[in-house]
PDB file of C-alpha atoms and ligand atoms in Angstrom:
ATOM      1  CA  MET A 255      29.632 -60.610  63.250  1.00 78.00           C
ATOM      2  CA  GLY A 256      29.120 -59.729  59.831  1.00 87.00           C
ATOM      3  CA  ARG A 257      29.516 -56.537  58.279  1.00 96.00           C
ATOM      4  CA  ILE A 258      26.926 -53.712  59.269  1.00 98.00           C
ATOM      5  CA  ILE A 259      25.733 -50.778  57.359  1.00 98.00           C
ATOM      6  CA  ALA A 260      23.520 -48.556  58.921  1.00 98.00           C
ATOM      7  CA  ILE A 261      21.247 -46.043  57.585  1.00 98.00           C
ATOM      8  CA  ASP A 262      19.577 -43.720  59.942  1.00 97.00           C
ATOM      9  CA  GLY A 263      17.291 -40.401  59.524  1.00 96.00           C
ATOM     10  CA  PRO A 264      13.981 -38.933  59.403  1.00 95.00           C
ATOM     11  CA  SER A 265      10.928 -40.452  57.490  1.00 89.00           C
ATOM     12  CA  GLY A 266      10.778 -39.652  53.826  1.00 90.00           C
ATOM     13  CA  ALA A 267      14.660 -38.912  53.492  1.00 94.00           C
ATOM     14  CA  GLY A 268      14.749 -42.115  51.323  1.00 93.00           C
ATOM     15  CA  LYS A 269      16.212 -44.297  53.717  1.00 95.00           C
ATOM     16  CA  SER A 270      13.763 -47.771  52.679  1.00 94.00           C
ATOM     17  CA  THR A 271      14.242 -47.219  48.825  1.00 95.00           C
ATOM     18  CA  ILE A 272      18.340 -46.445  49.570  1.00 97.00           C
ATOM     19  CA  SER A 273      18.694 -49.395  51.859  1.00 97.00           C
ATOM     20  CA  ARG A 274      16.693 -52.105  49.879  1.00 97.00           C
ATOM     21  CA  LEU A 275      18.690 -51.260  46.502  1.00 97.00           C
ATOM     22  CA  LEU A 276      21.930 -51.293  48.631  1.00 97.00           C
ATOM     23  CA  SER A 277      20.874 -54.654  50.013  1.00 96.00           C
ATOM     24  CA  GLN A 278      20.447 -56.079  46.570  1.00 95.00           C
ATOM     25  CA  LYS A 279      23.135 -54.693  45.040  1.00 95.00           C
ATOM     26  CA  LEU A 280      25.503 -55.746  47.797  1.00 96.00           C
ATOM     27  CA  GLY A 281      23.679 -59.140  48.933  1.00 96.00           C
ATOM     28  CA  PHE A 282      23.335 -58.069  52.174  1.00 96.00           C
ATOM     29  CA  MET A 283      20.370 -58.925  54.522  1.00 96.00           C
ATOM     30  CA  TYR A 284      17.675 -56.049  54.706  1.00 97.00           C
ATOM     31  CA  ILE A 285      16.273 -55.225  58.471  1.00 97.00           C
ATOM     32  CA  ASP A 286      13.648 -52.531  58.544  1.00 97.00           C
ATOM     33  CA  THR A 287      13.661 -51.686  61.880  1.00 98.00           C
ATOM     34  CA  GLY A 288      10.965 -49.257  61.440  1.00 97.00           C
ATOM     35  CA  ALA A 289       8.680 -52.001  60.355  1.00 98.00           C
ATOM     36  CA  MET A 290       9.154 -53.735  63.613  1.00 98.00           C
ATOM     37  CA  TYR A 291       8.028 -50.700  65.478  1.00 98.00           C
ATOM     38  CA  ARG A 292       4.756 -50.641  63.235  1.00 98.00           C
ATOM     39  CA  THR A 293       3.999 -54.294  63.933  1.00 98.00           C
ATOM     40  CA  ALA A 294       4.308 -53.848  67.296  1.00 98.00           C
ATOM     41  CA  ALA A 295       1.883 -51.002  67.266  1.00 98.00           C
ATOM     42  CA  LEU A 296      -0.396 -52.987  64.936  1.00 98.00           C
ATOM     43  CA  LEU A 297      -0.451 -55.979  67.149  1.00 98.00           C
ATOM     44  CA  ALA A 298      -0.624 -54.108  70.258  1.00 98.00           C
ATOM     45  CA  LEU A 299      -3.383 -52.478  68.743  1.00 98.00           C
ATOM     46  CA  GLU A 300      -5.215 -55.722  67.895  1.00 98.00           C
ATOM     47  CA  ALA A 301      -4.919 -57.191  71.291  1.00 98.00           C
ATOM     48  CA  GLY A 302      -6.916 -54.139  72.765  1.00 98.00           C
ATOM     49  CA  ILE A 303      -3.218 -53.094  74.410  1.00 98.00           C
ATOM     50  CA  ASP A 304      -3.317 -49.480  75.428  1.00 97.00           C
ATOM     51  CA  LEU A 305      -0.257 -48.026  73.241  1.00 97.00           C
ATOM     52  CA  SER A 306       0.915 -45.864  76.251  1.00 96.00           C
ATOM     53  CA  ASP A 307       1.186 -48.837  78.311  1.00 98.00           C
ATOM     54  CA  GLY A 308       4.842 -49.781  77.675  1.00 97.00           C
ATOM     55  CA  GLU A 309       5.173 -52.705  79.855  1.00 98.00           C
ATOM     56  CA  LYS A 310       2.262 -54.577  77.984  1.00 98.00           C
ATOM     57  CA  VAL A 311       3.749 -53.595  74.375  1.00 98.00           C
ATOM     58  CA  ALA A 312       7.098 -54.708  75.590  1.00 98.00           C
ATOM     59  CA  ALA A 313       5.871 -57.887  76.914  1.00 98.00           C
ATOM     60  CA  LEU A 314       4.437 -58.418  73.445  1.00 98.00           C
ATOM     61  CA  CYS A 315       7.242 -57.713  71.657  1.00 98.00           C
ATOM     62  CA  GLU A 316       9.178 -60.317  73.615  1.00 98.00           C
ATOM     63  CA  SER A 317       7.109 -62.880  71.699  1.00 97.00           C
ATOM     64  CA  LEU A 318       7.680 -61.430  68.192  1.00 98.00           C
ATOM     65  CA  SER A 319       9.985 -63.228  65.541  1.00 97.00           C
ATOM     66  CA  PHE A 320      10.656 -61.141  62.389  1.00 97.00           C
ATOM     67  CA  SER A 321      11.956 -61.932  58.656  1.00 96.00           C
ATOM     68  CA  PHE A 322      12.379 -59.451  55.788  1.00 96.00           C
ATOM     69  CA  ARG A 323      12.201 -60.508  52.106  1.00 95.00           C
ATOM     70  CA  VAL A 324      13.105 -58.204  49.416  1.00 94.00           C
ATOM     71  CA  GLU A 325      11.301 -59.356  46.127  1.00 94.00           C
ATOM     72  CA  GLY A 326      11.650 -56.567  43.206  1.00 90.00           C
ATOM     73  CA  ASP A 327      10.973 -53.251  44.818  1.00 90.00           C
ATOM     74  CA  THR A 328       8.591 -54.760  47.817  1.00 92.00           C
ATOM     75  CA  VAL A 329      10.115 -55.615  51.178  1.00 95.00           C
ATOM     76  CA  PHE A 330       7.725 -58.355  52.471  1.00 97.00           C
ATOM     77  CA  VAL A 331       7.656 -58.355  56.144  1.00 98.00           C
ATOM     78  CA  THR A 332       6.593 -61.437  58.275  1.00 98.00           C
ATOM     79  CA  CYS A 333       6.015 -61.412  61.960  1.00 98.00           C
ATOM     80  CA  ASN A 334       5.533 -64.713  63.715  1.00 98.00           C
ATOM     81  CA  GLY A 335       4.651 -66.158  60.461  1.00 97.00           C
ATOM     82  CA  ARG A 336       2.051 -63.588  59.493  1.00 98.00           C
ATOM     83  CA  ASP A 337       2.530 -61.189  56.257  1.00 98.00           C
ATOM     84  CA  VAL A 338       2.074 -57.812  57.964  1.00 98.00           C
ATOM     85  CA  THR A 339       3.644 -55.752  54.902  1.00 97.00           C
ATOM     86  CA  ARG A 340       0.693 -53.999  53.798  1.00 95.00           C
ATOM     87  CA  ALA A 341      -1.168 -53.537  57.060  1.00 97.00           C
ATOM     88  CA  ILE A 342       2.177 -51.845  58.712  1.00 97.00           C
ATOM     89  CA  ARG A 343       2.560 -49.212  55.949  1.00 93.00           C
ATOM     90  CA  THR A 344      -0.403 -46.824  56.653  1.00 91.00           C
ATOM     91  CA  HIS A 345       0.310 -43.202  57.775  1.00 87.00           C
ATOM     92  CA  GLU A 346      -1.786 -44.248  60.899  1.00 92.00           C
ATOM     93  CA  MET A 347       0.854 -46.947  61.854  1.00 95.00           C
ATOM     94  CA  GLY A 348       3.439 -44.671  61.127  1.00 92.00           C
ATOM     95  CA  MET A 349       2.158 -42.335  63.906  1.00 91.00           C
ATOM     96  CA  HIS A 350       1.298 -45.191  66.032  1.00 96.00           C
ATOM     97  CA  ALA A 351       4.785 -46.691  65.644  1.00 96.00           C
ATOM     98  CA  SER A 352       6.177 -43.328  66.820  1.00 92.00           C
ATOM     99  CA  ASP A 353       4.009 -43.133  69.850  1.00 94.00           C
ATOM    100  CA  VAL A 354       5.286 -47.090  71.071  1.00 96.00           C
ATOM    101  CA  SER A 355       8.602 -46.234  70.447  1.00 95.00           C
ATOM    102  CA  LYS A 356       9.143 -43.642  73.129  1.00 94.00           C
ATOM    103  CA  ASP A 357       9.034 -46.400  75.567  1.00 96.00           C
ATOM    104  CA  PRO A 358      12.475 -47.747  76.623  1.00 97.00           C
ATOM    105  CA  ARG A 359      11.150 -50.974  77.281  1.00 98.00           C
ATOM    106  CA  VAL A 360       9.957 -51.531  74.194  1.00 98.00           C
ATOM    107  CA  ARG A 361      12.921 -50.035  72.584  1.00 97.00           C
ATOM    108  CA  ALA A 362      15.120 -52.483  74.720  1.00 98.00           C
ATOM    109  CA  VAL A 363      13.491 -55.717  73.431  1.00 98.00           C
ATOM    110  CA  LEU A 364      13.077 -54.620  69.813  1.00 98.00           C
ATOM    111  CA  THR A 365      16.575 -53.591  69.987  1.00 98.00           C
ATOM    112  CA  GLU A 366      17.883 -56.986  70.984  1.00 98.00           C
ATOM    113  CA  LEU A 367      15.769 -58.320  68.229  1.00 98.00           C
ATOM    114  CA  GLN A 368      17.554 -56.098  65.810  1.00 97.00           C
ATOM    115  CA  ARG A 369      20.752 -57.185  67.241  1.00 97.00           C
ATOM    116  CA  GLU A 370      20.045 -60.824  66.740  1.00 96.00           C
ATOM    117  CA  LEU A 371      19.045 -60.721  63.099  1.00 94.00           C
ATOM    118  CA  GLY A 372      21.824 -58.182  62.249  1.00 94.00           C
ATOM    119  CA  ARG A 373      24.758 -60.357  64.356  1.00 92.00           C
ATOM    120  CA  LYS A 374      23.996 -63.643  61.857  1.00 87.00           C
ATOM    121  CA  HIS A 375      24.492 -61.858  58.547  1.00 89.00           C
ATOM    122  CA  ASP A 376      26.055 -59.128  56.469  1.00 95.00           C
ATOM    123  CA  ALA A 377      23.356 -56.832  57.083  1.00 97.00           C
ATOM    124  CA  ILE A 378      21.829 -53.305  56.435  1.00 98.00           C
ATOM    125  CA  LEU A 379      19.808 -51.864  59.168  1.00 98.00           C
ATOM    126  CA  GLU A 380      17.481 -48.720  58.211  1.00 97.00           C
ATOM    127  CA  GLY A 381      16.032 -46.771  61.269  1.00 97.00           C
ATOM    128  CA  ARG A 382      16.664 -44.003  63.798  1.00 95.00           C
ATOM    129  CA  ASP A 383      19.366 -45.284  66.201  1.00 96.00           C
ATOM    130  CA  ILE A 384      21.029 -47.922  64.535  1.00 97.00           C
ATOM    131  CA  GLY A 385      24.646 -46.111  64.141  1.00 97.00           C
ATOM    132  CA  THR A 386      24.268 -44.267  67.686  1.00 97.00           C
ATOM    133  CA  VAL A 387      22.392 -47.420  70.071  1.00 97.00           C
ATOM    134  CA  VAL A 388      21.567 -50.573  68.017  1.00 98.00           C
ATOM    135  CA  PHE A 389      25.301 -51.192  66.149  1.00 98.00           C
ATOM    136  CA  PRO A 390      27.696 -48.423  67.559  1.00 97.00           C
ATOM    137  CA  GLN A 391      30.359 -50.606  65.910  1.00 97.00           C
ATOM    138  CA  ALA A 392      28.731 -50.437  62.473  1.00 97.00           C
ATOM    139  CA  THR A 393      31.098 -50.766  59.579  1.00 97.00           C
ATOM    140  CA  TYR A 394      29.620 -47.840  57.769  1.00 98.00           C
ATOM    141  CA  LYS A 395      27.089 -45.438  59.140  1.00 98.00           C
ATOM    142  CA  PHE A 396      25.022 -43.181  56.732  1.00 98.00           C
ATOM    143  CA  TYR A 397      22.667 -40.530  58.013  1.00 98.00           C
ATOM    144  CA  LEU A 398      20.364 -39.275  55.382  1.00 97.00           C
ATOM    145  CA  ASP A 399      18.505 -36.117  55.643  1.00 97.00           C
ATOM    146  CA  ALA A 400      16.191 -33.938  53.337  1.00 96.00           C
ATOM    147  CA  SER A 401      13.788 -30.792  53.762  1.00 96.00           C
ATOM    148  CA  VAL A 402      10.723 -31.416  55.497  1.00 97.00           C
ATOM    149  CA  GLU A 403       8.794 -30.123  52.274  1.00 97.00           C
ATOM    150  CA  GLU A 404      10.258 -32.830  49.999  1.00 96.00           C
ATOM    151  CA  ARG A 405      10.032 -35.428  52.471  1.00 96.00           C
ATOM    152  CA  ALA A 406       6.563 -34.777  52.924  1.00 96.00           C
ATOM    153  CA  ARG A 407       5.789 -34.766  49.073  1.00 96.00           C
ATOM    154  CA  ARG A 408       7.464 -38.100  48.633  1.00 94.00           C
ATOM    155  CA  ARG A 409       5.514 -39.643  51.715  1.00 93.00           C
ATOM    156  CA  HIS A 410       2.354 -37.780  49.864  1.00 95.00           C
ATOM    157  CA  LYS A 411       3.331 -39.705  46.856  1.00 94.00           C
ATOM    158  CA  GLU A 412       4.099 -43.063  48.265  1.00 90.00           C
ATOM    159  CA  LEU A 413       0.634 -42.812  50.246  1.00 90.00           C
ATOM    160  CA  THR A 414      -1.654 -41.767  47.462  1.00 94.00           C
ATOM    161  CA  THR A 415       0.074 -44.253  44.932  1.00 93.00           C
ATOM    162  CA  LYS A 416      -0.922 -46.973  47.441  1.00 89.00           C
ATOM    163  CA  GLY A 417      -4.671 -45.828  47.586  1.00 92.00           C
ATOM    164  CA  GLU A 418      -4.475 -43.712  50.616  1.00 90.00           C
ATOM    165  CA  ASN A 419      -6.630 -40.917  50.837  1.00 92.00           C
ATOM    166  CA  VAL A 420      -4.700 -38.280  52.709  1.00 93.00           C
ATOM    167  CA  SER A 421      -3.687 -34.471  51.774  1.00 96.00           C
ATOM    168  CA  LEU A 422      -0.398 -33.258  51.369  1.00 97.00           C
ATOM    169  CA  GLU A 423      -0.551 -30.850  54.509  1.00 97.00           C
ATOM    170  CA  GLU A 424      -1.687 -33.442  56.700  1.00 95.00           C
ATOM    171  CA  VAL A 425       1.401 -35.479  55.679  1.00 94.00           C
ATOM    172  CA  GLU A 426       3.551 -32.654  56.267  1.00 96.00           C
ATOM    173  CA  GLU A 427       2.081 -31.786  59.285  1.00 96.00           C
ATOM    174  CA  ALA A 428       2.277 -35.578  60.657  1.00 93.00           C
ATOM    175  CA  ILE A 429       6.167 -35.510  59.469  1.00 94.00           C
ATOM    176  CA  ARG A 430       6.986 -32.398  61.439  1.00 95.00           C
ATOM    177  CA  LYS A 431       5.261 -34.136  64.468  1.00 92.00           C
ATOM    178  CA  ARG A 432       6.960 -37.650  64.001  1.00 90.00           C
ATOM    179  CA  ASP A 433      10.314 -35.323  63.737  1.00 93.00           C
ATOM    180  CA  TYR A 434       9.459 -33.731  66.854  1.00 93.00           C
ATOM    181  CA  ASN A 435       8.615 -36.946  68.879  1.00 90.00           C
ATOM    182  CA  ASP A 436      11.742 -38.977  67.329  1.00 90.00           C
ATOM    183  CA  SER A 437      14.051 -36.463  67.879  1.00 92.00           C
ATOM    184  CA  THR A 438      12.892 -35.116  71.496  1.00 93.00           C
ATOM    185  CA  ARG A 439      12.187 -38.611  73.269  1.00 90.00           C
ATOM    186  CA  GLN A 440      14.746 -39.839  76.193  1.00 91.00           C
ATOM    187  CA  VAL A 441      15.842 -42.787  75.013  1.00 91.00           C
ATOM    188  CA  ALA A 442      17.836 -43.143  71.407  1.00 90.00           C
ATOM    189  CA  PRO A 443      16.551 -39.826  70.124  1.00 92.00           C
ATOM    190  CA  LEU A 444      16.873 -39.501  66.304  1.00 92.00           C
ATOM    191  CA  LYS A 445      20.252 -37.915  65.734  1.00 93.00           C
ATOM    192  CA  PRO A 446      23.477 -38.733  63.311  1.00 96.00           C
ATOM    193  CA  ALA A 447      25.984 -40.766  65.129  1.00 97.00           C
ATOM    194  CA  GLU A 448      29.213 -38.385  65.700  1.00 97.00           C
ATOM    195  CA  ASP A 449      30.805 -40.672  63.227  1.00 97.00           C
ATOM    196  CA  ALA A 450      28.054 -40.784  60.608  1.00 98.00           C
ATOM    197  CA  ILE A 451      28.585 -39.689  56.863  1.00 98.00           C
ATOM    198  CA  ILE A 452      25.472 -37.157  56.489  1.00 97.00           C
ATOM    199  CA  ILE A 453      23.842 -37.242  53.210  1.00 97.00           C
ATOM    200  CA  ASP A 454      21.297 -34.626  52.274  1.00 96.00           C
ATOM    201  CA  THR A 455      19.019 -35.943  49.705  1.00 95.00           C
ATOM    202  CA  THR A 456      17.054 -32.906  48.735  1.00 95.00           C
ATOM    203  CA  GLY A 457      17.019 -32.467  44.779  1.00 94.00           C
ATOM    204  CA  LYS A 458      18.932 -35.611  44.302  1.00 95.00           C
ATOM    205  CA  ASP A 459      17.625 -38.857  42.833  1.00 93.00           C
ATOM    206  CA  ILE A 460      17.889 -42.394  44.030  1.00 94.00           C
ATOM    207  CA  PRO A 461      20.954 -43.260  41.558  1.00 96.00           C
ATOM    208  CA  THR A 462      22.534 -40.284  42.298  1.00 97.00           C
ATOM    209  CA  VAL A 463      22.429 -41.294  46.318  1.00 97.00           C
ATOM    210  CA  ILE A 464      23.278 -44.569  45.628  1.00 97.00           C
ATOM    211  CA  GLN A 465      26.458 -43.816  43.663  1.00 97.00           C
ATOM    212  CA  GLU A 466      27.201 -41.373  46.672  1.00 97.00           C
ATOM    213  CA  ILE A 467      27.056 -44.097  49.280  1.00 97.00           C
ATOM    214  CA  LEU A 468      28.674 -46.652  47.124  1.00 97.00           C
ATOM    215  CA  GLY A 469      31.880 -44.063  46.820  1.00 96.00           C
ATOM    216  CA  TYR A 470      32.430 -44.857  50.675  1.00 96.00           C
ATOM    217  CA  ILE A 471      31.927 -48.391  50.816  1.00 94.00           C
ATOM    218  CA  LYS A 472      34.860 -50.302  49.670  1.00 81.00           C
TER     219      LYS A 472
HETATM  220  O1   DC B1113      10.967 -45.374  59.470  1.00 69.03           O
HETATM  221  P1   DC B1113       9.376 -45.727  59.822  1.00 69.03           P
HETATM  222  O2   DC B1113       8.478 -44.530  59.457  1.00 69.03           O
HETATM  223  O3   DC B1113       9.012 -47.138  59.345  1.00 69.03           O
HETATM  224  O4   DC B1113       9.491 -45.425  61.331  1.00 69.03           O
HETATM  225  C1   DC B1113       8.257 -45.693  61.959  1.00 69.03           C
HETATM  226  C2   DC B1113       8.537 -45.019  63.307  1.00 69.03           C
HETATM  227  O5   DC B1113       9.125 -45.962  64.169  1.00 69.03           O
HETATM  228  C3   DC B1113       9.444 -43.884  63.981  1.00 69.03           C
HETATM  229  O6   DC B1113       8.349 -42.587  63.718  1.00 69.03           O
HETATM  230  C4   DC B1113      10.079 -43.796  64.996  1.00 69.03           C
HETATM  231  C5   DC B1113      10.192 -45.357  65.081  1.00 69.03           C
HETATM  232  N1   DC B1113      11.453 -45.765  64.984  1.00 69.03           N
HETATM  233  C6   DC B1113      12.304 -46.080  66.155  1.00 69.03           C
HETATM  234  O7   DC B1113      11.938 -45.223  67.246  1.00 69.03           O
HETATM  235  N2   DC B1113      13.775 -46.299  65.809  1.00 69.03           N
HETATM  236  C7   DC B1113      13.943 -47.254  64.545  1.00 69.03           C
HETATM  237  N3   DC B1113      15.155 -47.550  64.507  1.00 69.03           N
HETATM  238  C8   DC B1113      12.941 -47.119  63.670  1.00 69.03           C
HETATM  239  C9   DC B1113      12.047 -46.489  63.782  1.00 69.03           C
END
């Protein structure tokens, strides 16, 4: 197995930008596990599958194959040869992803795909349960956090820059709901691994957080 860096934490904590930059700096493969849950939700919706039908969503996940490619500041996500990068990055798909991710059957299939991807390379995996469940033996584990208000502001800026028409209040409300869903679910809830290094990114810019993380990586 290659070296694994786990980056976990709630939405808007800065995981994606930090993971992408670290992968570019260190030459590690970047695996965005949230994108996999988002894609599962997208494809299930397109296939007319009820998102609460875990058995069907899990069966669909069995047929999926993912690849990630970082180009500049974009992470391109391809699933079964289709570029889903834009389609999965909506506010709505984030909520749907949180819903499908509750089901243990769906998690089991995607967790296995994540392990297969991570086993082949030095990799940075970003998600909610990487350090606790997917790769508990990861070389480094980081848990990024920030205040709800700051995470909502960041996510709102990101969505409106992409042209989505959504208010800051709606985003904050959705983040609170997702935090609740993700941290109270029965299987692999969002929580720091016991041996994770916890970094509060509130009020810190990206270069500061990158430096802090690089300070731990030998
Ligand atoms: O990181 P994100 O916003 O793209 O994640 C979307 C949802 O997917 C998140 O609300 C919970 C779920 N998720 C998960 O359960 N486990 C992961 N490792 C990654 C994401």
